[in-house]
mmCIF file of C-alpha atoms in Angstrom:
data_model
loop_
_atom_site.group_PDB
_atom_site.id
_atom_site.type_symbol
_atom_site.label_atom_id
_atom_site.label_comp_id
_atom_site.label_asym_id
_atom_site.label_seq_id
_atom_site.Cartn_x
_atom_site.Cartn_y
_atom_site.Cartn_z
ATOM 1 C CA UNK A 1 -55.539 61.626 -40.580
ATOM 2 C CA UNK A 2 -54.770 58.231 -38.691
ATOM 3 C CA UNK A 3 -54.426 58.566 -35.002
ATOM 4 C CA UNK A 4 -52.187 56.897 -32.891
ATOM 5 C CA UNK A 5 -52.899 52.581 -33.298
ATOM 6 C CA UNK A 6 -51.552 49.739 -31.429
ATOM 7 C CA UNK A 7 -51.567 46.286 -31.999
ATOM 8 C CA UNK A 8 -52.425 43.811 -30.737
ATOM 9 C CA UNK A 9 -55.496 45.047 -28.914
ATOM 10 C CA UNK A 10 -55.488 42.138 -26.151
ATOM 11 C CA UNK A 11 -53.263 39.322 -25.953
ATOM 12 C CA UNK A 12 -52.324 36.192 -23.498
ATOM 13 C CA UNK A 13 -49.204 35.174 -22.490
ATOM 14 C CA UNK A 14 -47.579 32.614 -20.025
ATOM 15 C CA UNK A 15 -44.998 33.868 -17.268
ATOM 16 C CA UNK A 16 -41.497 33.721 -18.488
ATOM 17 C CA UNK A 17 -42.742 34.147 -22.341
ATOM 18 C CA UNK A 18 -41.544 37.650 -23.973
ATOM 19 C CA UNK A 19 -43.622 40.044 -25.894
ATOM 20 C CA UNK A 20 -43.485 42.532 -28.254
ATOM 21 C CA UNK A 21 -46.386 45.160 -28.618
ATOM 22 C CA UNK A 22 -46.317 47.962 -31.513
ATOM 23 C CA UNK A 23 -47.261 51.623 -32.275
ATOM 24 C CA UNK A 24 -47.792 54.069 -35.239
ATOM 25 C CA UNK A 25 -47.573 57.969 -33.592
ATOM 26 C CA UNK A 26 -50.384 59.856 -35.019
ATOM 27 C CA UNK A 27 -49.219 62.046 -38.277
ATOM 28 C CA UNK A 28 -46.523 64.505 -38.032
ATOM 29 C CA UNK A 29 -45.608 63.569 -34.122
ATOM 30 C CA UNK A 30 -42.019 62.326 -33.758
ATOM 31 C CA UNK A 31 -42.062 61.463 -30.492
ATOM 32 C CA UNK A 32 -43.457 58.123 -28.757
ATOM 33 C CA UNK A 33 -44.183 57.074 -25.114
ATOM 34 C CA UNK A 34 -45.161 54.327 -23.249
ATOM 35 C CA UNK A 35 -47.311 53.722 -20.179
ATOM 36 C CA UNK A 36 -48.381 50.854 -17.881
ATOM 37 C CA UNK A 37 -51.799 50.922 -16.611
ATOM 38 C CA UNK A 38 -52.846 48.018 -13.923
ATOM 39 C CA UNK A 39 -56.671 47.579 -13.361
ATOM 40 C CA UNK A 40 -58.263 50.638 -11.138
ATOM 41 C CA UNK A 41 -55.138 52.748 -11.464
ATOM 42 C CA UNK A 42 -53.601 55.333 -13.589
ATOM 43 C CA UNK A 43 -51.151 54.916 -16.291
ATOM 44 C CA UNK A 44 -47.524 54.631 -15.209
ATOM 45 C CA UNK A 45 -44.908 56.185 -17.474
ATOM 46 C CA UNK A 46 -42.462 53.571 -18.986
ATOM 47 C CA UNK A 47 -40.471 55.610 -21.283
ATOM 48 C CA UNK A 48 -40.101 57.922 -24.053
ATOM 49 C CA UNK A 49 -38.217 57.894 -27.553
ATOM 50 C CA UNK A 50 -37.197 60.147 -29.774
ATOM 51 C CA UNK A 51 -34.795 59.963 -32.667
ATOM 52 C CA UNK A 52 -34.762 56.662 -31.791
ATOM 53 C CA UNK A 53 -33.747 56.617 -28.917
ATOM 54 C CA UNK A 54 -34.671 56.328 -24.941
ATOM 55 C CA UNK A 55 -34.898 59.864 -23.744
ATOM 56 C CA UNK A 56 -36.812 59.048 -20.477
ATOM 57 C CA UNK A 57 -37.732 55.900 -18.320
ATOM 58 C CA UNK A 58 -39.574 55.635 -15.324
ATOM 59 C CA UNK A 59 -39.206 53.295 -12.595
ATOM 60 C CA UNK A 60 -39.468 50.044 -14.955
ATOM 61 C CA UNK A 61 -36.984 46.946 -14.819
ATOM 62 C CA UNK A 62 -34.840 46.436 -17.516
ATOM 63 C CA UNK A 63 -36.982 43.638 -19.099
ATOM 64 C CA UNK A 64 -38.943 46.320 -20.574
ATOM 65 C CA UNK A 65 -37.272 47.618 -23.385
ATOM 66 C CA UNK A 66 -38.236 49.644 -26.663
ATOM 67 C CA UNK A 67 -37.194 51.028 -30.040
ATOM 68 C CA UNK A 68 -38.233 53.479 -32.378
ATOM 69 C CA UNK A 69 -38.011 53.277 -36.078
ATOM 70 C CA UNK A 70 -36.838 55.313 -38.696
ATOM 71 C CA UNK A 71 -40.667 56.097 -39.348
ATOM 72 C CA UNK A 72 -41.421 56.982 -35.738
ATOM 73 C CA UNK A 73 -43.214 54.159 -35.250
ATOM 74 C CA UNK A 74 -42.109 51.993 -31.985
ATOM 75 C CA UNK A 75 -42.077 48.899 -30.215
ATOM 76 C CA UNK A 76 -42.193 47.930 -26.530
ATOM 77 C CA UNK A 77 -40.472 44.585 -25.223
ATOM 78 C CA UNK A 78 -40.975 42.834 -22.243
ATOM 79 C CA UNK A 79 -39.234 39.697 -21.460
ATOM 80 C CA UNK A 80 -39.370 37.058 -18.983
ATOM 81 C CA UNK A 81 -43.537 37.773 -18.178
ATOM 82 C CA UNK A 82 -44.470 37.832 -14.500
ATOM 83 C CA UNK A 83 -48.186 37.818 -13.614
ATOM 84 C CA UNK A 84 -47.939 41.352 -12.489
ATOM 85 C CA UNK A 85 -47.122 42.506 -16.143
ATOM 86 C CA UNK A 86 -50.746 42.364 -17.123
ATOM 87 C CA UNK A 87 -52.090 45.054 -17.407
ATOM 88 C CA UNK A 88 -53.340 47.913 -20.748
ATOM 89 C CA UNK A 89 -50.127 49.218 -22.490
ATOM 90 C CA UNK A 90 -50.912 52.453 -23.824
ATOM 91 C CA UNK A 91 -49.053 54.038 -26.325
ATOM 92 C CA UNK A 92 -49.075 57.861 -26.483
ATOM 93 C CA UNK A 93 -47.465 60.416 -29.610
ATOM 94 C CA UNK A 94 -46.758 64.124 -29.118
ATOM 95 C CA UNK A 95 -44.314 66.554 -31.136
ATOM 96 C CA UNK A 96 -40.807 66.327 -30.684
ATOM 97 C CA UNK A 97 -40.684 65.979 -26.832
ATOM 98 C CA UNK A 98 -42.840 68.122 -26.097
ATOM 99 C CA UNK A 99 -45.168 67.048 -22.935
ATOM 100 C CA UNK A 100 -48.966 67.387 -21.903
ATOM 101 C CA UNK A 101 -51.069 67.084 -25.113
ATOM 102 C CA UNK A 102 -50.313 63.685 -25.539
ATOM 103 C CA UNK A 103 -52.422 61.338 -28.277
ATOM 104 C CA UNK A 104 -53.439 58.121 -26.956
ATOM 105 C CA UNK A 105 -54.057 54.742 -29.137
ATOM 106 C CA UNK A 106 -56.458 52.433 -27.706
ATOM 107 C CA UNK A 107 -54.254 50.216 -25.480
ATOM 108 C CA UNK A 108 -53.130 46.703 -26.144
ATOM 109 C CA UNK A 109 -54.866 44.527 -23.187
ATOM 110 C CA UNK A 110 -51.862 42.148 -21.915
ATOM 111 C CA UNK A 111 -53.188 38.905 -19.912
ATOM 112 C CA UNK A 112 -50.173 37.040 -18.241
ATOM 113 C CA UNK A 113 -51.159 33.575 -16.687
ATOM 114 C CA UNK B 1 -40.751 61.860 -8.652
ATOM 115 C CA UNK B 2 -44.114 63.992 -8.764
ATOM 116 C CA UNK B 3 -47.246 62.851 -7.192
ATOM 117 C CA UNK B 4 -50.621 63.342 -8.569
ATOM 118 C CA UNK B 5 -53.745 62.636 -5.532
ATOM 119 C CA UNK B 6 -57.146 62.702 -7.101
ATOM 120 C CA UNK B 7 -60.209 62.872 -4.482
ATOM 121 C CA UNK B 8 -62.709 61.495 -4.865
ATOM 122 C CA UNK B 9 -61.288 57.661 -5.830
ATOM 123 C CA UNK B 10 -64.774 57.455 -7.639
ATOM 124 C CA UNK B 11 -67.917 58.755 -7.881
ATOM 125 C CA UNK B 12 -71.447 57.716 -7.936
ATOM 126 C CA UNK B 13 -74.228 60.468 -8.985
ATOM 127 C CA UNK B 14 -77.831 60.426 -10.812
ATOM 128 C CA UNK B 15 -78.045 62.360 -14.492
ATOM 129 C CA UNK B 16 -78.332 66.148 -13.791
ATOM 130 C CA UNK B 17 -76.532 66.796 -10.485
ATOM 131 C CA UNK B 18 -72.958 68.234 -10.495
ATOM 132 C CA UNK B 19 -69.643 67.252 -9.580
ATOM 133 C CA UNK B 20 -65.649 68.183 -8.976
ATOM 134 C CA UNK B 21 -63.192 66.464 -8.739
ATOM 135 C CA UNK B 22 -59.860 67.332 -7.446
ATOM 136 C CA UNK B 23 -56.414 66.942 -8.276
ATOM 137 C CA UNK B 24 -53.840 67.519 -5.624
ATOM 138 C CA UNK B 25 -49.871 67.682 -6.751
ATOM 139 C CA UNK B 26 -46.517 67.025 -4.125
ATOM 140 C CA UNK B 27 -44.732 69.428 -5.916
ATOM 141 C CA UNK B 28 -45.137 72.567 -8.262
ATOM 142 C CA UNK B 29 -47.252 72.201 -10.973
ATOM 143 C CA UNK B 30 -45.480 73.250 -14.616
ATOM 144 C CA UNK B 31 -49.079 72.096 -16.248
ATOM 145 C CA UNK B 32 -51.916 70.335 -15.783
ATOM 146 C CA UNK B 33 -53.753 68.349 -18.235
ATOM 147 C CA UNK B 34 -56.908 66.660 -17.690
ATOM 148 C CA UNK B 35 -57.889 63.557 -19.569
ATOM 149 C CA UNK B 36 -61.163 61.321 -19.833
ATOM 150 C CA UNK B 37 -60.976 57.384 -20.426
ATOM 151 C CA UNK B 38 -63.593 55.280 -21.246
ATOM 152 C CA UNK B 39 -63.208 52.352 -19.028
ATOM 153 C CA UNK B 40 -60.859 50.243 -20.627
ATOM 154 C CA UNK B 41 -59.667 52.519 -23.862
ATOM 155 C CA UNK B 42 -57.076 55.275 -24.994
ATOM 156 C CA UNK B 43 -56.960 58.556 -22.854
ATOM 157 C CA UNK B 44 -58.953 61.770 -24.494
ATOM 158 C CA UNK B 45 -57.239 65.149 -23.719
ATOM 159 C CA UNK B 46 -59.944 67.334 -22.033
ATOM 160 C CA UNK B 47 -57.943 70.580 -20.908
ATOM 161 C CA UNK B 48 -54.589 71.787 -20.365
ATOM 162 C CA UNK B 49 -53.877 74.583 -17.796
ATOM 163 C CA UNK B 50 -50.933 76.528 -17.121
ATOM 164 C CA UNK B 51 -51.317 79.823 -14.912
ATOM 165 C CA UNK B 52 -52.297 79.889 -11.537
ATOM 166 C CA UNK B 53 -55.738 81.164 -11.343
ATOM 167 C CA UNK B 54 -56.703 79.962 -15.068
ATOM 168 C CA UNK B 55 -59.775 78.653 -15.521
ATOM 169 C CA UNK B 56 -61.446 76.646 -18.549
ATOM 170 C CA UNK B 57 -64.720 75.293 -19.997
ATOM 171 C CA UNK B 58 -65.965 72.432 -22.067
ATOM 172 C CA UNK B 59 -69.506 72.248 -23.062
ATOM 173 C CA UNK B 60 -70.518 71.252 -19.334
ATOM 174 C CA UNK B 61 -66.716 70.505 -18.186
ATOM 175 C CA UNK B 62 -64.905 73.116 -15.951
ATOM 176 C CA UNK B 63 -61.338 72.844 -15.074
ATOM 177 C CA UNK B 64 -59.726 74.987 -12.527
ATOM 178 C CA UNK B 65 -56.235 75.440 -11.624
ATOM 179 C CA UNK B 66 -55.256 76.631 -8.146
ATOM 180 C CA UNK B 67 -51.219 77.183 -8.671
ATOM 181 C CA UNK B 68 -50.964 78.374 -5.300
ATOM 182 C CA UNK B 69 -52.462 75.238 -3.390
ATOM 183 C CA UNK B 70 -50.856 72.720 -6.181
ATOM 184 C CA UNK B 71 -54.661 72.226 -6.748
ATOM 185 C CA UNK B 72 -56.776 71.601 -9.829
ATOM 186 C CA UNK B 73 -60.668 70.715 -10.177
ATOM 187 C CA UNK B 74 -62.628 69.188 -13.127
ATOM 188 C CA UNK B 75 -66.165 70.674 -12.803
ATOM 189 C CA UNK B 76 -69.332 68.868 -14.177
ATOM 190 C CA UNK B 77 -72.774 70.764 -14.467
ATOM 191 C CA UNK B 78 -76.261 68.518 -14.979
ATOM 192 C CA UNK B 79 -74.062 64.985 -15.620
ATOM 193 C CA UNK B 80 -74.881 63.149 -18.404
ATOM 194 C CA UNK B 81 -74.153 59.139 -18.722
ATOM 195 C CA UNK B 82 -72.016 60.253 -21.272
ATOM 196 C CA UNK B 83 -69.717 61.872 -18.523
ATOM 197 C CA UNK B 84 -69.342 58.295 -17.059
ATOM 198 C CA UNK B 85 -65.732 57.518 -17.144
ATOM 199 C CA UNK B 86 -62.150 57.829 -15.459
ATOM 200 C CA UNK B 87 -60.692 61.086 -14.971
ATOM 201 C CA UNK B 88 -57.220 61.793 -15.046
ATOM 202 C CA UNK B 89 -54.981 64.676 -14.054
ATOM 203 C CA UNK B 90 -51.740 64.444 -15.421
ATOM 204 C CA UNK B 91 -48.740 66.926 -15.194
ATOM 205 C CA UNK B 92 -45.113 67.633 -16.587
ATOM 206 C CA UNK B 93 -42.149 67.705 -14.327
ATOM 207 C CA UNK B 94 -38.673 69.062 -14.644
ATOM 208 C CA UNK B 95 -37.488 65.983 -16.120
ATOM 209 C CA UNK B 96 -39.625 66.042 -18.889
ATOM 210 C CA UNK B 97 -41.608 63.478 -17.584
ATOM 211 C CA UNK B 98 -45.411 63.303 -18.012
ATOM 212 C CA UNK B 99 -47.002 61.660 -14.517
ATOM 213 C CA UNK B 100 -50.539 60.961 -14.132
ATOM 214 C CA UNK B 101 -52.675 61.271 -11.240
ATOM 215 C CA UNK B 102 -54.520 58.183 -9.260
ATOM 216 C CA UNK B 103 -57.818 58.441 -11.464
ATOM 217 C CA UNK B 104 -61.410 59.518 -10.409
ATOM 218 C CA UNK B 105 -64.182 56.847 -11.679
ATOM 219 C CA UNK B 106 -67.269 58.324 -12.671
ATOM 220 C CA UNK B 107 -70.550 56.926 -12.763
ATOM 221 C CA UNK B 108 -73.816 58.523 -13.812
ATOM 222 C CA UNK B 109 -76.609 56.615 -13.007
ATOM 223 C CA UNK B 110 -79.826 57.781 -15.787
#
């Protein structure tokens, strides 16, 4: 039973350059979010989809943006890269929307120079 | 938007002694979950608690939840490098949302 996987683990970017970062939920779980996590702090919630689409969203411009698939799987967008973007992007699946149990993939490490 | 305060920001202490750490909340706690992340990975769910005055154990983990003070506490007996770490509280809100706390580092010196 796969778990939850990202890709790509770590990537660089340049400021003003766009990026796209992917997620399979872990097996049966319908329901994706996404969370920001700078160096020495906790994860920030981005937002949440379900039935593809953006249930929740936390306090995140709008050049971060996200989609779910037919399949559940999802994709988070950010354009126009500032040097504060870098940071780990962590993906996390649960049932339906259902809160607190969440499944976390590794991360994917963003570096923005 | 909820706030999650852990205490201490991190943690130094030699294999064997015990620990808490504490999780503080701004508003009323629905939940509280407690994960573990290896420095740099995915978060592991530890424990979820949901009435005040519940109390739960993990081979040498303890969580606590204090519904009354908006308080929680992550217990560690006899620390192992293996605990070494960041701890995170996290909680539901109204909303729906899912907010974590500021993190506790953990280091367990052998």
């Amino acid at each position: 039973d796969a778990g939850v996987t990202q890709s790509p683990t770590h990537l660089i970017k340049t400021r003003g350059q766009q990026v796209t970062l992917r997620c399979s939920p872990k097996s049966g779980h319908d329901t994706v979010s996404w969370y920001q996590q700078a160096l020495g702090q906790g994860p920030q919630f981005i937002f949440q989809y379900y039935e593809e689409e953006e249930r929740q969203r936390g306090n995140f411009p709008d050049r971060f943006s996200g989609h779910q698939f037919p399949n559940y799987s999802s994709e988070l967008n950010v354009n126009a890269l500032l040097l504060g973007d870098s940071a780990l992007y962590l993906c996390a699946s649960s049932f339906r929307d259902a809160t607190g149990e969440l499944f976390f993939g590794e991360g994917s490490r963003l570096t923005v120079l | 938007s909820q706030e999650l305060e852990q205490s201490p920001q991190s943690l130094i202490v030699q294999e064997g002694k015990n620990l808490t750490i504490n999780c503080t909340s701004s508003k009323t706690l629905y939940g509280l979950y407690w994960y573990k992340q290896k420095y740099g990975e995915g978060l592991i769910f530890l424990m979820m608690l949901q009435k005040g005055g519940e109390e739960k154990s993990h081979e040498k983990i303890t969580a606590k939840l204090d519904e009354k003070k908006q308080q929680s506490s992550l217990h560690i007996t006899a620390s192992q490098p293996s605990h070494a770490g960041i701890y995170l509280c996290g909680a539901d809100s109204p909303g729906n949302q899912f907010y974590f706390g500021t993190g506790t580092s953990l280091t367990v010196i052998p």
